[in-house]
Amino acid sequence: MKQIPITDAIRTQLIAAVGDDDIEVNNLAVYEATALNTKPIRKNHPLYKGAHHSTQFLHEMSNQLALESLPLHIMHNTYTGELPLGRVFHSEVLNGDELRVLFWVDKTNEDVVKLIDNSTVDQVSVSVLPKAATCNMCGFDFLGSEATLDHFYSGTDPKGHVMGENGAHVNLHNLDQWFEMSLVNRGGATGARIANRKSSHFSEARLAASGPAALLATLNLSESDLETPGMDMEKFLEGLTKTTADLALAQASNTSKDGEITVLKAKVTELEAKLSDAAKGEDFKKTAESLVAALTSAVKKALTLTGDATTQIPTEVPALITLAAEKIEGLKLNVAGAQSESADANDGDKAVRMNFAAFKRRS
């Protein structure tokens, strides 16, 4: 049995997280887990082999959670349209090296509750975005403005240090955003698992956590909005415009980030204006053709950036939108299981630089 008793202190913290004094806590199964720690992570991604999170990083995660609870998912399925099973609502950093969290699962998810209580599912993984990933040997920042795709996908810095070899690894600093936590088969962080009652910290300890955290505008895509048969034309255009803009933003380079984003925002504004005027006749057709062309171009670039030289770009619009959605997710770094392959980062002799703020990493 992994559920922990809902003490008065836990109840108070839970109510504070949801902002509802009348919440039926008896309908919630509460658990405790190690979400992340400072141990080397165990992922095969060339950049993140043996990567370390700092104690400060854990405190920043705890501070963000104190502002707002986070969704609990299964296997990071945030892009499938699935609603969360529960929420992560409190955390503390223990002994400077472990982020311990409380989360609940709604008891209507009876099968999930049984899987956790029977320890069939006992590991968790967090989806986080660091601002910096620096080599412990020389301090080179793989997420900085000097980093190229070759550095990123090879895990090798300009001085020849290969991450995960001969003692070299990245140190992850400065939390940008913590997106969610998931129940997983096997997490990227060693020891990130659900605690049993005997090892529980919160069932007896006094709860306390507070602190500010920066907000991040993240790219979200609702597949149901884009793929519903019989969609009216204005909704279709809205979804198509958003997908094109999302891909463009995800591919903007650090070296000209501000300028590109300004231009992109202007384009989006222009497209939105066209949407309001678009009719179901010739105006709609012209607008749709223009957007499809822009989306096709963005997908081609996304395929290049992810090293995908085999995928054929579809001509059917629904399939094109689906591929665009997949490539937006592909441009976000997934260390929960994905292994990236090297991409050709050169255009002639000029190295391509990426805006790594578009990536998020899962541990």
Short mmCIF file of C-alpha atoms in Angstrom, two decimals:
data_model
loop_
_atom_site.label_atom_id
_atom_site.label_comp_id
_atom_site.label_asym_id
_atom_site.label_seq_id
_atom_site.Cartn_x
_atom_site.Cartn_y
_atom_site.Cartn_z
CA MET A 1 0.00 0.00 0.00
CA LYS A 2 1.63 3.23 -1.14
CA GLN A 3 -1.14 5.69 -0.32
CA ILE A 4 -0.25 7.86 2.64
CA PRO A 5 -2.78 9.09 5.21
CA ILE A 6 -4.16 12.58 4.59
CA THR A 7 -3.05 14.31 7.77
CA ASP A 8 -4.33 17.73 8.79
CA ALA A 9 -1.12 19.26 7.48
CA ILE A 10 -1.43 17.51 4.11
CA ARG A 11 -5.10 18.44 3.88
CA THR A 12 -4.23 22.10 4.53
CA GLN A 13 -1.54 22.05 1.84
CA LEU A 14 -3.86 20.31 -0.62
CA ILE A 15 -6.65 22.84 -0.06
CA ALA A 16 -4.17 25.69 -0.49
CA ALA A 17 -3.00 24.21 -3.80
CA VAL A 18 -6.49 23.90 -5.30
CA GLY A 19 -8.01 26.98 -3.65
CA ASP A 20 -11.17 25.13 -2.64
CA ASP A 21 -12.08 24.53 1.00
CA ASP A 22 -14.85 22.15 -0.03
CA ILE A 23 -12.72 19.71 -2.01
CA GLU A 24 -13.59 16.10 -1.23
CA VAL A 25 -10.19 14.80 -0.16
CA ASN A 26 -11.66 11.34 0.40
CA ASN A 27 -11.97 11.07 -3.38
CA LEU A 28 -8.20 11.50 -3.78
CA ALA A 29 -5.41 8.97 -3.31
CA VAL A 30 -2.33 10.85 -2.05
CA TYR A 31 1.21 9.64 -2.71
CA GLU A 32 4.76 10.78 -2.07
CA ALA A 33 7.63 10.49 -4.54
CA THR A 34 11.17 11.55 -5.26
CA ALA A 35 10.67 13.67 -8.36
CA LEU A 36 14.33 14.49 -9.02
CA ASN A 37 17.72 14.48 -7.30
CA THR A 38 21.31 15.53 -7.87
CA LYS A 39 22.48 12.06 -8.97
CA PRO A 40 23.67 11.55 -12.57
CA ILE A 41 20.74 10.86 -14.87
CA ARG A 42 20.70 7.58 -16.77
CA LYS A 43 19.74 8.55 -20.28
CA ASN A 44 21.47 7.75 -23.55
CA HIS A 45 20.98 11.12 -25.19
CA PRO A 46 24.46 12.24 -26.34
CA LEU A 47 24.22 15.53 -24.47
CA TYR A 48 22.68 14.28 -21.23
CA LYS A 49 24.71 11.15 -20.44
CA GLY A 50 25.49 11.44 -16.74
CA ALA A 51 24.09 14.97 -16.46
CA HIS A 52 23.68 16.51 -13.00
CA HIS A 53 21.01 18.83 -11.63
CA SER A 54 22.19 21.31 -9.02
CA THR A 55 20.68 21.72 -5.56
CA GLN A 56 19.63 25.21 -6.63
CA PHE A 57 17.75 23.68 -9.57
CA LEU A 58 15.76 21.51 -7.15
CA HIS A 59 14.93 24.54 -5.00
CA GLU A 60 13.75 26.44 -8.09
CA MET A 61 11.44 23.55 -8.96
CA SER A 62 10.04 23.57 -5.43
CA ASN A 63 9.55 27.33 -5.60
CA GLN A 64 7.60 27.07 -8.85
CA LEU A 65 5.35 24.34 -7.47
CA ALA A 66 4.57 26.54 -4.46
CA LEU A 67 2.94 28.99 -6.86
CA GLU A 68 0.78 26.51 -8.75
CA SER A 69 0.15 22.78 -8.76
CA LEU A 70 1.22 20.76 -11.80
CA PRO A 71 -0.59 18.07 -13.81
CA LEU A 72 0.17 14.38 -13.37
CA HIS A 73 0.16 12.34 -16.58
CA ILE A 74 1.13 8.89 -17.82
CA MET A 75 4.27 8.62 -19.98
CA HIS A 76 4.31 12.37 -20.74
CA ASN A 77 1.18 12.03 -22.89
CA THR A 78 0.50 15.77 -22.90
CA TYR A 79 0.13 15.86 -26.69
CA THR A 80 -2.49 13.13 -26.97
CA GLY A 81 -5.33 15.23 -25.61
CA GLU A 82 -5.52 13.15 -22.43
CA LEU A 83 -6.53 15.03 -19.30
CA PRO A 84 -4.33 14.60 -16.19
CA LEU A 85 -4.97 11.79 -13.71
CA GLY A 86 -4.19 14.05 -10.79
CA ARG A 87 -1.85 16.83 -9.69
CA VAL A 88 1.47 17.43 -7.98
CA PHE A 89 0.72 19.89 -5.19
CA HIS A 90 3.61 20.19 -2.75
CA SER A 91 7.37 19.64 -2.50
CA GLU A 92 10.44 20.05 -0.33
CA VAL A 93 14.16 19.68 -0.96
CA LEU A 94 15.53 17.09 1.47
CA ASN A 95 19.18 17.09 2.56
CA GLY A 96 20.08 19.35 -0.35
CA ASP A 97 20.01 16.54 -2.90
CA GLU A 98 16.44 15.26 -3.31
CA LEU A 99 13.19 16.89 -4.40
CA ARG A 100 10.37 15.08 -2.59
CA VAL A 101 6.81 15.77 -3.79
CA LEU A 102 3.23 15.03 -2.86
CA PHE A 103 0.77 14.20 -5.61
CA TRP A 104 -2.74 12.88 -5.81
CA VAL A 105 -4.54 10.56 -8.19
CA ASP A 106 -8.29 10.94 -8.54
CA LYS A 107 -9.85 7.70 -7.29
CA THR A 108 -12.05 7.53 -10.37
CA ASN A 109 -8.83 6.23 -12.01
CA GLU A 110 -9.23 3.00 -10.07
CA ASP A 111 -6.88 0.94 -12.23
CA VAL A 112 -4.06 3.46 -11.84
CA VAL A 113 -4.52 3.60 -8.06
CA LYS A 114 -4.25 -0.20 -7.89
CA LEU A 115 -1.13 -0.25 -10.07
CA ILE A 116 0.58 2.26 -7.77
CA ASP A 117 -0.56 0.63 -4.52
CA ASN A 118 0.68 -2.75 -5.74
CA SER A 119 4.04 -1.20 -6.81
CA THR A 120 3.49 -2.32 -10.40
CA VAL A 121 3.99 1.34 -11.28
CA ASP A 122 6.51 2.95 -8.95
CA GLN A 123 8.65 5.37 -10.96
CA VAL A 124 8.08 8.96 -12.00
CA SER A 125 9.61 11.38 -14.48
CA VAL A 126 9.53 15.17 -14.65
CA SER A 127 9.41 17.34 -17.76
CA VAL A 128 11.62 20.37 -17.17
CA LEU A 129 13.35 23.08 -19.17
CA PRO A 130 16.75 24.33 -17.93
CA LYS A 131 18.20 27.63 -19.09
CA ALA A 132 21.78 26.35 -19.17
CA ALA A 133 23.60 23.03 -19.68
CA THR A 134 27.31 23.63 -19.06
CA CYS A 135 30.25 21.28 -19.48
CA ASN A 136 31.80 20.48 -16.11
CA MET A 137 35.27 20.58 -17.69
CA CYS A 138 35.27 23.94 -19.43
CA GLY A 139 31.92 25.62 -18.78
CA PHE A 140 30.70 25.60 -22.40
CA ASP A 141 26.92 26.10 -22.50
CA PHE A 142 25.25 23.65 -24.87
CA LEU A 143 22.02 25.69 -24.66
CA GLY A 144 23.77 29.02 -25.14
CA SER A 145 24.14 31.30 -28.13
CA GLU A 146 27.44 29.75 -29.22
CA ALA A 147 26.04 26.22 -29.37
CA THR A 148 25.28 24.67 -32.75
CA LEU A 149 23.26 21.63 -33.70
CA ASP A 150 26.49 19.69 -34.07
CA HIS A 151 27.40 20.41 -30.44
CA PHE A 152 23.88 19.55 -29.32
CA TYR A 153 23.43 16.26 -31.15
CA SER A 154 27.00 15.00 -30.69
CA GLY A 155 27.35 16.03 -27.04
CA THR A 156 30.80 17.38 -27.86
CA ASP A 157 31.95 20.88 -26.96
CA PRO A 158 34.40 23.05 -28.98
CA LYS A 159 37.32 21.81 -26.85
CA GLY A 160 36.58 18.20 -27.66
CA HIS A 161 35.00 17.15 -24.37
CA VAL A 162 32.47 14.38 -25.07
CA MET A 163 29.65 14.31 -22.55
CA GLY A 164 29.39 10.98 -20.76
CA GLU A 165 33.03 10.07 -21.43
CA ASN A 166 36.19 10.46 -19.36
CA GLY A 167 34.37 12.24 -16.55
CA ALA A 168 32.76 14.91 -18.75
CA HIS A 169 29.08 15.74 -18.26
CA VAL A 170 26.73 18.71 -18.30
CA ASN A 171 25.56 20.51 -15.21
CA LEU A 172 21.98 21.76 -15.56
CA HIS A 173 21.31 25.20 -14.10
CA ASN A 174 18.53 27.74 -13.74
CA LEU A 175 15.07 26.28 -14.15
CA ASP A 176 13.09 27.91 -16.91
CA GLN A 177 9.91 25.89 -16.44
CA TRP A 178 8.65 22.68 -14.88
CA PHE A 179 5.83 21.45 -17.12
CA GLU A 180 4.45 18.25 -15.56
CA MET A 181 5.25 14.97 -13.85
CA SER A 182 4.38 11.55 -15.22
CA LEU A 183 4.04 7.98 -14.06
CA VAL A 184 6.50 6.03 -16.22
CA ASN A 185 7.94 2.57 -16.82
CA ARG A 186 11.45 3.78 -16.04
CA GLY A 187 12.47 7.33 -15.27
CA GLY A 188 15.61 9.12 -16.40
CA ALA A 189 16.57 10.11 -12.86
CA THR A 190 18.02 7.36 -10.67
CA GLY A 191 15.85 6.86 -7.60
CA ALA A 192 12.90 8.89 -8.90
CA ARG A 193 10.20 6.64 -7.53
CA ILE A 194 7.07 6.57 -5.41
CA ALA A 195 7.79 6.18 -1.70
CA ASN A 196 6.13 3.64 0.54
CA ARG A 197 4.57 4.55 3.87
CA LYS A 198 7.66 3.58 5.86
CA SER A 199 9.89 5.95 3.89
CA SER A 200 7.36 8.78 3.77
CA HIS A 201 8.62 12.19 4.81
CA PHE A 202 5.39 14.19 4.67
CA SER A 203 3.11 11.87 6.59
CA GLU A 204 4.85 12.96 9.79
CA ALA A 205 6.85 16.05 8.81
CA ARG A 206 5.62 19.62 8.95
CA LEU A 207 4.84 20.97 5.46
CA ALA A 208 6.44 24.20 4.39
CA ALA A 209 7.45 25.64 1.03
CA SER A 210 7.22 28.96 -0.72
CA GLY A 211 8.95 31.07 -3.33
CA PRO A 212 8.63 32.78 -6.71
CA ALA A 213 9.22 31.29 -10.13
CA ALA A 214 9.39 32.75 -13.61
CA LEU A 215 6.55 32.00 -16.02
CA LEU A 216 7.18 30.62 -19.49
CA ALA A 217 4.91 30.79 -22.53
CA THR A 218 4.97 27.24 -23.85
CA LEU A 219 3.79 25.94 -27.23
CA ASN A 220 0.60 23.88 -27.00
CA LEU A 221 -1.26 22.22 -29.82
CA SER A 222 -4.74 20.72 -29.47
CA GLU A 223 -4.92 17.84 -31.93
CA SER A 224 -8.67 17.59 -31.50
CA ASP A 225 -9.05 21.12 -32.83
CA LEU A 226 -6.97 20.32 -35.91
CA GLU A 227 -8.22 16.87 -36.85
CA THR A 228 -11.98 16.93 -36.22
CA PRO A 229 -13.86 15.93 -39.42
CA GLY A 230 -16.40 18.44 -40.64
CA MET A 231 -14.57 21.38 -39.06
CA ASP A 232 -15.73 24.77 -40.29
CA MET A 233 -13.29 26.76 -42.41
CA GLU A 234 -12.49 29.48 -39.90
CA LYS A 235 -11.55 26.92 -37.22
CA PHE A 236 -9.46 25.07 -39.79
CA LEU A 237 -7.54 28.25 -40.62
CA GLU A 238 -7.06 29.09 -36.95
CA GLY A 239 -5.51 25.69 -36.30
CA LEU A 240 -3.35 25.87 -39.41
CA THR A 241 -2.09 29.35 -38.52
CA LYS A 242 -1.23 28.29 -34.97
CA THR A 243 0.63 25.20 -36.14
CA THR A 244 2.69 27.23 -38.61
CA ALA A 245 3.50 29.86 -36.00
CA ASP A 246 4.43 27.22 -33.41
CA LEU A 247 6.88 25.53 -35.77
CA ALA A 248 8.44 28.83 -36.73
CA LEU A 249 8.89 29.85 -33.10
CA ALA A 250 10.38 26.48 -32.20
CA GLN A 251 12.99 26.89 -34.95
CA ALA A 252 14.02 30.52 -34.29
CA SER A 253 17.78 30.88 -33.73
CA ASN A 254 19.41 32.40 -30.65
CA THR A 255 21.60 34.67 -32.71
CA SER A 256 18.64 36.53 -34.15
CA LYS A 257 15.93 35.42 -31.75
CA ASP A 258 14.44 38.80 -30.90
CA GLY A 259 14.28 39.95 -34.48
CA GLU A 260 12.78 36.70 -35.76
CA ILE A 261 10.16 36.57 -33.05
CA THR A 262 9.16 40.16 -33.78
CA VAL A 263 8.74 39.30 -37.47
CA LEU A 264 6.84 36.12 -36.63
CA LYS A 265 4.49 37.97 -34.31
CA ALA A 266 3.80 40.48 -37.06
CA LYS A 267 3.06 37.64 -39.49
CA VAL A 268 0.72 35.98 -37.03
CA THR A 269 -1.07 39.28 -36.45
CA GLU A 270 -1.45 39.68 -40.20
CA LEU A 271 -2.77 36.14 -40.56
CA GLU A 272 -5.24 36.65 -37.74
CA ALA A 273 -6.54 39.74 -39.48
CA LYS A 274 -7.01 37.72 -42.65
CA LEU A 275 -8.87 35.06 -40.72
CA SER A 276 -11.52 37.50 -39.60
CA ASP A 277 -12.13 38.54 -43.20
CA ALA A 278 -11.82 35.15 -44.84
CA ALA A 279 -14.98 34.02 -46.56
CA LYS A 280 -15.94 30.50 -47.56
CA GLY A 281 -15.29 31.22 -51.20
CA GLU A 282 -12.24 32.45 -53.10
CA ASP A 283 -10.83 34.47 -50.16
CA PHE A 284 -10.78 31.35 -48.00
CA LYS A 285 -9.12 29.34 -50.74
CA LYS A 286 -6.34 31.89 -51.24
CA THR A 287 -5.72 32.24 -47.50
CA ALA A 288 -5.66 28.48 -46.99
CA GLU A 289 -3.27 27.96 -49.90
CA SER A 290 -0.92 30.59 -48.48
CA LEU A 291 -0.97 29.03 -45.02
CA VAL A 292 -0.48 25.50 -46.36
CA ALA A 293 2.58 26.70 -48.30
CA ALA A 294 4.01 28.31 -45.16
CA LEU A 295 3.30 25.21 -43.11
CA THR A 296 4.93 22.95 -45.72
CA SER A 297 8.06 25.10 -45.62
CA ALA A 298 8.15 24.99 -41.81
CA VAL A 299 7.75 21.20 -41.79
CA LYS A 300 10.64 20.83 -44.27
CA LYS A 301 12.85 22.86 -41.95
CA ALA A 302 11.74 20.85 -38.93
CA LEU A 303 12.59 17.58 -40.70
CA THR A 304 16.07 18.92 -41.46
CA LEU A 305 16.63 20.08 -37.88
CA THR A 306 15.60 16.71 -36.44
CA GLY A 307 17.82 14.79 -38.86
CA ASP A 308 14.86 13.17 -40.62
CA ALA A 309 15.75 12.64 -44.26
CA THR A 310 13.24 9.87 -44.99
CA THR A 311 9.80 11.20 -44.06
CA GLN A 312 7.76 12.22 -47.07
CA ILE A 313 5.87 15.50 -46.74
CA PRO A 314 2.17 14.75 -47.33
CA THR A 315 0.05 16.74 -49.74
CA GLU A 316 -3.20 16.15 -47.88
CA VAL A 317 -3.83 18.98 -45.42
CA PRO A 318 -4.96 16.88 -42.39
CA ALA A 319 -1.85 14.68 -42.70
CA LEU A 320 0.33 17.77 -43.08
CA ILE A 321 -1.10 19.29 -39.90
CA THR A 322 -0.57 16.01 -38.01
CA LEU A 323 3.07 15.86 -39.16
CA ALA A 324 3.59 19.48 -38.11
CA ALA A 325 2.23 18.69 -34.65
CA GLU A 326 4.59 15.71 -34.36
CA LYS A 327 7.58 17.81 -35.39
CA ILE A 328 6.77 20.50 -32.84
CA GLU A 329 6.99 17.77 -30.19
CA GLY A 330 10.10 16.37 -31.86
CA LEU A 331 11.85 19.72 -31.52
CA LYS A 332 11.29 19.57 -27.76
CA LEU A 333 14.02 17.54 -26.09
CA ASN A 334 12.57 14.33 -24.62
CA VAL A 335 15.02 12.54 -22.34
CA ALA A 336 12.30 10.25 -20.98
CA GLY A 337 13.06 7.75 -23.72
CA ALA A 338 13.86 9.39 -27.03
CA GLN A 339 17.36 9.16 -28.52
CA SER A 340 18.13 11.92 -30.99
CA GLU A 341 20.19 11.29 -34.08
CA SER A 342 22.70 13.69 -35.56
CA ALA A 343 21.34 16.20 -38.01
CA ASP A 344 23.22 18.03 -40.72
CA ALA A 345 23.68 21.37 -39.00
CA ASN A 346 25.56 23.11 -41.79
CA ASP A 347 24.31 25.35 -44.54
CA GLY A 348 27.41 25.57 -46.65
CA ASP A 349 30.15 26.51 -44.19
CA LYS A 350 27.84 28.35 -41.79
CA ALA A 351 26.79 26.50 -38.63
CA VAL A 352 23.10 26.63 -37.80
CA ARG A 353 22.33 27.98 -34.33
CA MET A 354 19.23 26.97 -32.46
CA ASN A 355 16.93 28.61 -29.96
CA PHE A 356 17.14 25.89 -27.30
CA ALA A 357 14.42 27.62 -25.28
CA ALA A 358 12.06 25.70 -27.57
CA PHE A 359 13.24 22.41 -26.07
CA LYS A 360 12.17 20.75 -22.88
CA ARG A 361 13.88 17.82 -21.23
CA ARG A 362 12.29 14.97 -19.36
CA SER A 363 14.02 13.17 -16.50
#
